[in-house]
């Protein structure tokens, strides 16, 4: 697995905890400054394998249909290749179309319009919110998940890409399609710029384990303060 040095994927229990945390429940924390991207970014990261900066850059125009499959078009990361990733049904079930309508109604062009950038990058803001900084606790800490385990291995928002990679490797092997694995991860081992069999990509993506079938964006919006 092409992990960051000392980085590990989340365990199944940790994933359950993350996607049943307060963001995906019914209560808003005191003084919480809720943003739409708090709800969507961890979900898109888990179901697409994209880095937070790629997700932050997504425009509405990057939601595209290929061979009757609706996909994200990621093309803003310098170290990995541009690619289309079919959108998992769980994201639609979580209210993605409703959210897209809100983005359009408010005349925004970027999907996560309320995620600010710093020096043209979105990952720094995401890192601080997700992992904390100094005395400031992040979403991980508020879910009682340590950012460093007893073996010194770290977890961060990019760990979700490792969870994606773990699963896609298995499903691509089962489909006898290693090219699909390399393409979906943006690895240079897949040399062509495009992947011709988008339904095959979709078949592999849709097998990703659903982390919480009850979560929904409208539920996030309607949470009440503790």
PDB file of C-alpha atoms in Angstrom:
ATOM      1  CA  UNK A   1       0.000   0.000   0.000  1.00  0.00           C
ATOM      2  CA  UNK A   2       1.377   3.383  -1.004  1.00  0.00           C
ATOM      3  CA  UNK A   3       0.845   4.958   2.393  1.00  0.00           C
ATOM      4  CA  UNK A   4       2.360   8.065   3.873  1.00  0.00           C
ATOM      5  CA  UNK A   5       5.279   7.285   6.134  1.00  0.00           C
ATOM      6  CA  UNK A   6       3.884   6.093   9.470  1.00  0.00           C
ATOM      7  CA  UNK A   7       0.270   6.491   8.326  1.00  0.00           C
ATOM      8  CA  UNK A   8      -2.299   3.740   8.657  1.00  0.00           C
ATOM      9  CA  UNK A   9      -5.917   3.235   7.583  1.00  0.00           C
ATOM     10  CA  UNK A  10      -8.699   3.465  10.132  1.00  0.00           C
ATOM     11  CA  UNK A  11      -9.911   0.246  11.700  1.00  0.00           C
ATOM     12  CA  UNK A  12     -13.494  -0.885  11.113  1.00  0.00           C
ATOM     13  CA  UNK A  13     -14.407   0.245  14.644  1.00  0.00           C
ATOM     14  CA  UNK A  14     -12.771   3.645  14.089  1.00  0.00           C
ATOM     15  CA  UNK A  15     -14.688   4.119  10.843  1.00  0.00           C
ATOM     16  CA  UNK A  16     -17.903   3.274  12.664  1.00  0.00           C
ATOM     17  CA  UNK A  17     -17.043   5.846  15.333  1.00  0.00           C
ATOM     18  CA  UNK A  18     -16.143   8.561  12.794  1.00  0.00           C
ATOM     19  CA  UNK A  19     -19.341   8.200  10.795  1.00  0.00           C
ATOM     20  CA  UNK A  20     -21.541   7.952  13.888  1.00  0.00           C
ATOM     21  CA  UNK A  21     -19.917  11.009  15.495  1.00  0.00           C
ATOM     22  CA  UNK A  22     -21.732  14.229  16.291  1.00  0.00           C
ATOM     23  CA  UNK A  23     -21.395  15.468  12.695  1.00  0.00           C
ATOM     24  CA  UNK A  24     -23.597  12.566  11.575  1.00  0.00           C
ATOM     25  CA  UNK A  25     -25.912  12.507  14.592  1.00  0.00           C
ATOM     26  CA  UNK A  26     -28.689  14.767  15.824  1.00  0.00           C
ATOM     27  CA  UNK A  27     -26.880  17.120  18.200  1.00  0.00           C
ATOM     28  CA  UNK A  28     -24.664  20.101  17.504  1.00  0.00           C
ATOM     29  CA  UNK A  29     -21.875  20.747  19.965  1.00  0.00           C
ATOM     30  CA  UNK A  30     -21.778  23.966  21.993  1.00  0.00           C
ATOM     31  CA  UNK A  31     -20.028  26.734  20.020  1.00  0.00           C
ATOM     32  CA  UNK A  32     -19.696  24.412  17.021  1.00  0.00           C
ATOM     33  CA  UNK A  33     -19.381  26.391  13.800  1.00  0.00           C
ATOM     34  CA  UNK A  34     -20.989  23.870  11.511  1.00  0.00           C
ATOM     35  CA  UNK A  35     -19.996  23.928   7.849  1.00  0.00           C
ATOM     36  CA  UNK A  36     -21.404  21.845   5.022  1.00  0.00           C
ATOM     37  CA  UNK A  37     -17.932  20.593   4.162  1.00  0.00           C
ATOM     38  CA  UNK A  38     -17.621  19.058   7.653  1.00  0.00           C
ATOM     39  CA  UNK A  39     -20.355  16.640   6.603  1.00  0.00           C
ATOM     40  CA  UNK A  40     -19.343  16.007   3.010  1.00  0.00           C
ATOM     41  CA  UNK A  41     -15.560  15.937   2.892  1.00  0.00           C
ATOM     42  CA  UNK A  42     -14.979  12.848   5.093  1.00  0.00           C
ATOM     43  CA  UNK A  43     -17.673  11.000   3.153  1.00  0.00           C
ATOM     44  CA  UNK A  44     -16.337  11.901  -0.290  1.00  0.00           C
ATOM     45  CA  UNK A  45     -12.806  11.036   0.869  1.00  0.00           C
ATOM     46  CA  UNK A  46     -13.894   7.576   2.036  1.00  0.00           C
ATOM     47  CA  UNK A  47     -15.964   6.748  -1.053  1.00  0.00           C
ATOM     48  CA  UNK A  48     -13.595   8.207  -3.663  1.00  0.00           C
ATOM     49  CA  UNK A  49     -10.048   7.840  -2.316  1.00  0.00           C
ATOM     50  CA  UNK A  50      -9.372  11.483  -3.179  1.00  0.00           C
ATOM     51  CA  UNK A  51      -7.140  13.772  -1.154  1.00  0.00           C
ATOM     52  CA  UNK A  52      -8.780  16.628   0.732  1.00  0.00           C
ATOM     53  CA  UNK A  53      -7.228  19.208  -1.584  1.00  0.00           C
ATOM     54  CA  UNK A  54      -8.678  17.438  -4.625  1.00  0.00           C
ATOM     55  CA  UNK A  55     -12.103  17.381  -3.002  1.00  0.00           C
ATOM     56  CA  UNK A  56     -11.826  21.030  -2.035  1.00  0.00           C
ATOM     57  CA  UNK A  57     -11.077  21.939  -5.651  1.00  0.00           C
ATOM     58  CA  UNK A  58     -14.115  20.082  -7.064  1.00  0.00           C
ATOM     59  CA  UNK A  59     -16.338  22.291  -9.182  1.00  0.00           C
ATOM     60  CA  UNK A  60     -19.933  21.459 -10.045  1.00  0.00           C
ATOM     61  CA  UNK A  61     -18.589  21.059 -13.589  1.00  0.00           C
ATOM     62  CA  UNK A  62     -16.395  18.225 -12.251  1.00  0.00           C
ATOM     63  CA  UNK A  63     -19.495  16.103 -11.609  1.00  0.00           C
ATOM     64  CA  UNK A  64     -19.724  14.428 -14.986  1.00  0.00           C
ATOM     65  CA  UNK A  65     -21.527  11.536 -16.643  1.00  0.00           C
ATOM     66  CA  UNK A  66     -19.553   8.926 -18.579  1.00  0.00           C
ATOM     67  CA  UNK A  67     -21.227   5.900 -20.153  1.00  0.00           C
ATOM     68  CA  UNK A  68     -24.355   6.594 -18.061  1.00  0.00           C
ATOM     69  CA  UNK A  69     -22.321   6.629 -14.832  1.00  0.00           C
ATOM     70  CA  UNK A  70     -22.136   9.813 -12.740  1.00  0.00           C
ATOM     71  CA  UNK A  71     -18.553  10.474 -11.630  1.00  0.00           C
ATOM     72  CA  UNK A  72     -16.266  12.924  -9.888  1.00  0.00           C
ATOM     73  CA  UNK A  73     -13.496  14.258 -12.116  1.00  0.00           C
ATOM     74  CA  UNK A  74     -10.384  14.786  -9.988  1.00  0.00           C
ATOM     75  CA  UNK A  75      -7.606  16.659 -11.760  1.00  0.00           C
ATOM     76  CA  UNK A  76      -5.897  19.048  -9.347  1.00  0.00           C
ATOM     77  CA  UNK A  77      -3.235  16.963  -7.573  1.00  0.00           C
ATOM     78  CA  UNK A  78       0.315  17.341  -8.844  1.00  0.00           C
ATOM     79  CA  UNK A  79       1.605  13.934  -7.724  1.00  0.00           C
ATOM     80  CA  UNK A  80      -1.192  11.646  -8.878  1.00  0.00           C
ATOM     81  CA  UNK A  81      -2.964  11.467 -12.199  1.00  0.00           C
ATOM     82  CA  UNK A  82      -6.275  12.975 -13.188  1.00  0.00           C
ATOM     83  CA  UNK A  83      -9.074  10.427 -13.103  1.00  0.00           C
ATOM     84  CA  UNK A  84     -12.811   9.969 -12.955  1.00  0.00           C
ATOM     85  CA  UNK A  85     -14.229   8.104  -9.979  1.00  0.00           C
ATOM     86  CA  UNK A  86     -17.834   6.879 -10.092  1.00  0.00           C
ATOM     87  CA  UNK A  87     -19.931   8.360  -7.301  1.00  0.00           C
ATOM     88  CA  UNK A  88     -20.959   5.735  -4.755  1.00  0.00           C
ATOM     89  CA  UNK A  89     -24.692   5.325  -4.266  1.00  0.00           C
ATOM     90  CA  UNK A  90     -24.245   6.004  -0.549  1.00  0.00           C
ATOM     91  CA  UNK A  91     -23.399   9.647  -1.355  1.00  0.00           C
ATOM     92  CA  UNK A  92     -26.648  10.072  -3.263  1.00  0.00           C
ATOM     93  CA  UNK A  93     -28.508   8.326  -0.432  1.00  0.00           C
ATOM     94  CA  UNK A  94     -26.918  10.848   1.952  1.00  0.00           C
ATOM     95  CA  UNK A  95     -28.503  13.725   0.036  1.00  0.00           C
ATOM     96  CA  UNK A  96     -25.819  14.717  -2.474  1.00  0.00           C
ATOM     97  CA  UNK A  97     -28.351  15.821  -5.098  1.00  0.00           C
ATOM     98  CA  UNK A  98     -30.204  17.958  -2.535  1.00  0.00           C
ATOM     99  CA  UNK A  99     -26.916  19.553  -1.530  1.00  0.00           C
ATOM    100  CA  UNK A 100     -25.935  20.204  -5.165  1.00  0.00           C
ATOM    101  CA  UNK A 101     -29.259  22.004  -5.622  1.00  0.00           C
ATOM    102  CA  UNK A 102     -28.408  24.246  -2.655  1.00  0.00           C
ATOM    103  CA  UNK A 103     -24.991  25.030  -4.150  1.00  0.00           C
ATOM    104  CA  UNK A 104     -26.665  26.003  -7.428  1.00  0.00           C
ATOM    105  CA  UNK A 105     -29.364  28.068  -5.692  1.00  0.00           C
ATOM    106  CA  UNK A 106     -26.684  30.069  -3.919  1.00  0.00           C
ATOM    107  CA  UNK A 107     -24.844  30.620  -7.225  1.00  0.00           C
ATOM    108  CA  UNK A 108     -21.670  28.829  -6.186  1.00  0.00           C
ATOM    109  CA  UNK A 109     -19.583  26.882  -8.667  1.00  0.00           C
ATOM    110  CA  UNK A 110     -17.375  24.956  -6.212  1.00  0.00           C
ATOM    111  CA  UNK A 111     -18.971  21.919  -4.555  1.00  0.00           C
ATOM    112  CA  UNK A 112     -17.591  22.569  -1.047  1.00  0.00           C
ATOM    113  CA  UNK A 113     -18.094  26.313  -1.329  1.00  0.00           C
ATOM    114  CA  UNK A 114     -17.759  26.989   2.415  1.00  0.00           C
ATOM    115  CA  UNK A 115     -14.323  25.326   2.710  1.00  0.00           C
ATOM    116  CA  UNK A 116     -11.793  28.198   2.622  1.00  0.00           C
ATOM    117  CA  UNK A 117      -8.385  27.889   1.026  1.00  0.00           C
ATOM    118  CA  UNK A 118      -5.035  28.949   2.387  1.00  0.00           C
ATOM    119  CA  UNK A 119      -2.442  29.886  -0.239  1.00  0.00           C
ATOM    120  CA  UNK A 120      -4.613  28.171  -2.830  1.00  0.00           C
ATOM    121  CA  UNK A 121      -4.825  24.907  -0.888  1.00  0.00           C
ATOM    122  CA  UNK A 122      -7.750  23.452   1.043  1.00  0.00           C
ATOM    123  CA  UNK A 123      -5.913  20.670   2.865  1.00  0.00           C
ATOM    124  CA  UNK A 124      -4.557  22.849   5.688  1.00  0.00           C
ATOM    125  CA  UNK A 125      -7.993  23.913   6.930  1.00  0.00           C
ATOM    126  CA  UNK A 126      -9.182  20.318   6.669  1.00  0.00           C
ATOM    127  CA  UNK A 127      -6.171  19.023   8.597  1.00  0.00           C
ATOM    128  CA  UNK A 128      -6.724  21.406  11.523  1.00  0.00           C
ATOM    129  CA  UNK A 129     -10.451  20.658  11.717  1.00  0.00           C
ATOM    130  CA  UNK A 130      -9.987  16.902  11.417  1.00  0.00           C
ATOM    131  CA  UNK A 131      -6.816  16.284  13.436  1.00  0.00           C
ATOM    132  CA  UNK A 132      -6.609  19.390  15.635  1.00  0.00           C
ATOM    133  CA  UNK A 133      -3.627  21.614  16.278  1.00  0.00           C
ATOM    134  CA  UNK A 134      -1.909  22.462  19.554  1.00  0.00           C
ATOM    135  CA  UNK A 135      -4.542  22.701  22.274  1.00  0.00           C
ATOM    136  CA  UNK A 136      -7.340  22.687  19.732  1.00  0.00           C
ATOM    137  CA  UNK A 137      -9.057  19.291  19.499  1.00  0.00           C
ATOM    138  CA  UNK A 138     -10.024  18.050  16.068  1.00  0.00           C
ATOM    139  CA  UNK A 139     -12.883  15.816  14.979  1.00  0.00           C
ATOM    140  CA  UNK A 140     -10.703  12.765  15.650  1.00  0.00           C
ATOM    141  CA  UNK A 141     -10.142  13.743  19.278  1.00  0.00           C
ATOM    142  CA  UNK A 142     -13.815  14.600  19.750  1.00  0.00           C
ATOM    143  CA  UNK A 143     -14.606  11.070  18.563  1.00  0.00           C
ATOM    144  CA  UNK A 144     -12.055   9.698  21.069  1.00  0.00           C
ATOM    145  CA  UNK A 145      -9.796   8.387  18.299  1.00  0.00           C
ATOM    146  CA  UNK A 146      -6.082   8.996  18.935  1.00  0.00           C
ATOM    147  CA  UNK A 147      -4.131  10.570  16.076  1.00  0.00           C
ATOM    148  CA  UNK A 148      -1.143   8.369  17.035  1.00  0.00           C
ATOM    149  CA  UNK A 149      -1.620   4.802  18.265  1.00  0.00           C
ATOM    150  CA  UNK A 150       0.520   2.728  20.632  1.00  0.00           C
ATOM    151  CA  UNK A 151       2.785   1.651  17.769  1.00  0.00           C
ATOM    152  CA  UNK A 152       3.402   5.247  16.717  1.00  0.00           C
ATOM    153  CA  UNK A 153       1.246   4.940  13.598  1.00  0.00           C
ATOM    154  CA  UNK A 154      -0.703   8.052  12.661  1.00  0.00           C
ATOM    155  CA  UNK A 155      -4.255   8.543  11.495  1.00  0.00           C
ATOM    156  CA  UNK A 156      -5.417  11.625   9.623  1.00  0.00           C
ATOM    157  CA  UNK A 157      -7.958  12.533   6.968  1.00  0.00           C
ATOM    158  CA  UNK A 158      -5.620  10.995   4.330  1.00  0.00           C
ATOM    159  CA  UNK A 159      -6.023   7.665   6.152  1.00  0.00           C
ATOM    160  CA  UNK A 160      -9.421   7.465   4.449  1.00  0.00           C
ATOM    161  CA  UNK A 161      -7.594   7.127   1.122  1.00  0.00           C
ATOM    162  CA  UNK A 162      -5.784   4.114   2.594  1.00  0.00           C
ATOM    163  CA  UNK A 163      -9.140   2.579   3.568  1.00  0.00           C
ATOM    164  CA  UNK A 164     -10.297   3.156  -0.007  1.00  0.00           C
ATOM    165  CA  UNK A 165      -7.092   1.630  -1.376  1.00  0.00           C
ATOM    166  CA  UNK A 166      -7.418  -1.471   0.814  1.00  0.00           C
ATOM    167  CA  UNK A 167     -10.913  -2.202  -0.438  1.00  0.00           C
ATOM    168  CA  UNK A 168     -10.413  -1.290  -4.093  1.00  0.00           C
ATOM    169  CA  UNK A 169      -7.375  -3.571  -4.273  1.00  0.00           C
ATOM    170  CA  UNK A 170      -9.538  -6.523  -3.202  1.00  0.00           C
ATOM    171  CA  UNK A 171     -12.491  -5.727  -5.478  1.00  0.00           C
ATOM    172  CA  UNK A 172     -10.261  -5.033  -8.503  1.00  0.00           C
ATOM    173  CA  UNK A 173      -8.446  -8.358  -7.998  1.00  0.00           C
ATOM    174  CA  UNK A 174     -11.793 -10.134  -7.738  1.00  0.00           C
ATOM    175  CA  UNK A 175     -12.798  -8.460 -11.000  1.00  0.00           C
ATOM    176  CA  UNK A 176      -9.439  -9.474 -12.509  1.00  0.00           C
ATOM    177  CA  UNK A 177      -8.764  -5.834 -13.334  1.00  0.00           C
ATOM    178  CA  UNK A 178      -5.573  -4.442 -11.827  1.00  0.00           C
ATOM    179  CA  UNK A 179      -5.741  -1.556 -14.306  1.00  0.00           C
ATOM    180  CA  UNK A 180      -8.923  -0.361 -12.600  1.00  0.00           C
ATOM    181  CA  UNK A 181      -7.123  -0.303  -9.245  1.00  0.00           C
ATOM    182  CA  UNK A 182      -4.205   1.746 -10.574  1.00  0.00           C
ATOM    183  CA  UNK A 183      -6.522   4.111 -12.455  1.00  0.00           C
ATOM    184  CA  UNK A 184      -8.875   4.784  -9.535  1.00  0.00           C
ATOM    185  CA  UNK A 185      -5.925   5.586  -7.269  1.00  0.00           C
ATOM    186  CA  UNK A 186      -4.274   7.816  -9.884  1.00  0.00           C
ATOM    187  CA  UNK A 187      -1.124   5.693  -9.984  1.00  0.00           C
ATOM    188  CA  UNK A 188       1.322   6.019 -12.880  1.00  0.00           C
ATOM    189  CA  UNK A 189       1.282   2.229 -13.324  1.00  0.00           C
ATOM    190  CA  UNK A 190      -1.813   2.840 -15.451  1.00  0.00           C
ATOM    191  CA  UNK A 191      -0.319   4.751 -18.372  1.00  0.00           C
ATOM    192  CA  UNK A 192      -3.341   5.745 -20.538  1.00  0.00           C
ATOM    193  CA  UNK A 193      -5.064   9.018 -19.688  1.00  0.00           C
ATOM    194  CA  UNK A 194      -8.566   7.518 -19.757  1.00  0.00           C
ATOM    195  CA  UNK A 195     -10.262   4.287 -18.722  1.00  0.00           C
ATOM    196  CA  UNK A 196     -12.589   2.920 -21.372  1.00  0.00           C
ATOM    197  CA  UNK A 197     -14.826   0.690 -19.254  1.00  0.00           C
ATOM    198  CA  UNK A 198     -16.463   3.116 -16.837  1.00  0.00           C
ATOM    199  CA  UNK A 199     -19.208   0.596 -15.848  1.00  0.00           C
ATOM    200  CA  UNK A 200     -16.400  -1.703 -14.654  1.00  0.00           C
ATOM    201  CA  UNK A 201     -15.061   1.111 -12.451  1.00  0.00           C
ATOM    202  CA  UNK A 202     -18.567   1.661 -11.148  1.00  0.00           C
ATOM    203  CA  UNK A 203     -19.012  -2.028 -10.365  1.00  0.00           C
ATOM    204  CA  UNK A 204     -15.837  -1.947  -8.257  1.00  0.00           C
ATOM    205  CA  UNK A 205     -16.687   1.337  -6.503  1.00  0.00           C
ATOM    206  CA  UNK A 206     -20.204   0.284  -5.546  1.00  0.00           C
ATOM    207  CA  UNK A 207     -18.775  -2.613  -3.526  1.00  0.00           C
ATOM    208  CA  UNK A 208     -17.169  -0.263  -0.998  1.00  0.00           C
ATOM    209  CA  UNK A 209     -18.570  -0.952   2.453  1.00  0.00           C
ATOM    210  CA  UNK A 210     -21.231   1.530   3.563  1.00  0.00           C
ATOM    211  CA  UNK A 211     -20.133   3.226   6.758  1.00  0.00           C
ATOM    212  CA  UNK A 212     -23.506   4.478   8.016  1.00  0.00           C
ATOM    213  CA  UNK A 213     -26.723   3.953   6.007  1.00  0.00           C
ATOM    214  CA  UNK A 214     -28.667   6.310   8.294  1.00  0.00           C
ATOM    215  CA  UNK A 215     -26.662   9.489   7.789  1.00  0.00           C
ATOM    216  CA  UNK A 216     -28.157  12.281   5.702  1.00  0.00           C
ATOM    217  CA  UNK A 217     -27.234  15.871   4.943  1.00  0.00           C
ATOM    218  CA  UNK A 218     -30.689  17.166   5.916  1.00  0.00           C
ATOM    219  CA  UNK A 219     -30.231  15.552   9.314  1.00  0.00           C
ATOM    220  CA  UNK A 220     -26.916  17.409   9.626  1.00  0.00           C
ATOM    221  CA  UNK A 221     -28.567  20.727   8.747  1.00  0.00           C
ATOM    222  CA  UNK A 222     -31.384  20.155  11.233  1.00  0.00           C
ATOM    223  CA  UNK A 223     -29.215  19.128  14.199  1.00  0.00           C
ATOM    224  CA  UNK A 224     -30.104  20.978  17.380  1.00  0.00           C
ATOM    225  CA  UNK A 225     -27.683  22.417  19.908  1.00  0.00           C
ATOM    226  CA  UNK A 226     -26.882  20.319  22.969  1.00  0.00           C
TER     227      UNK A 226
END
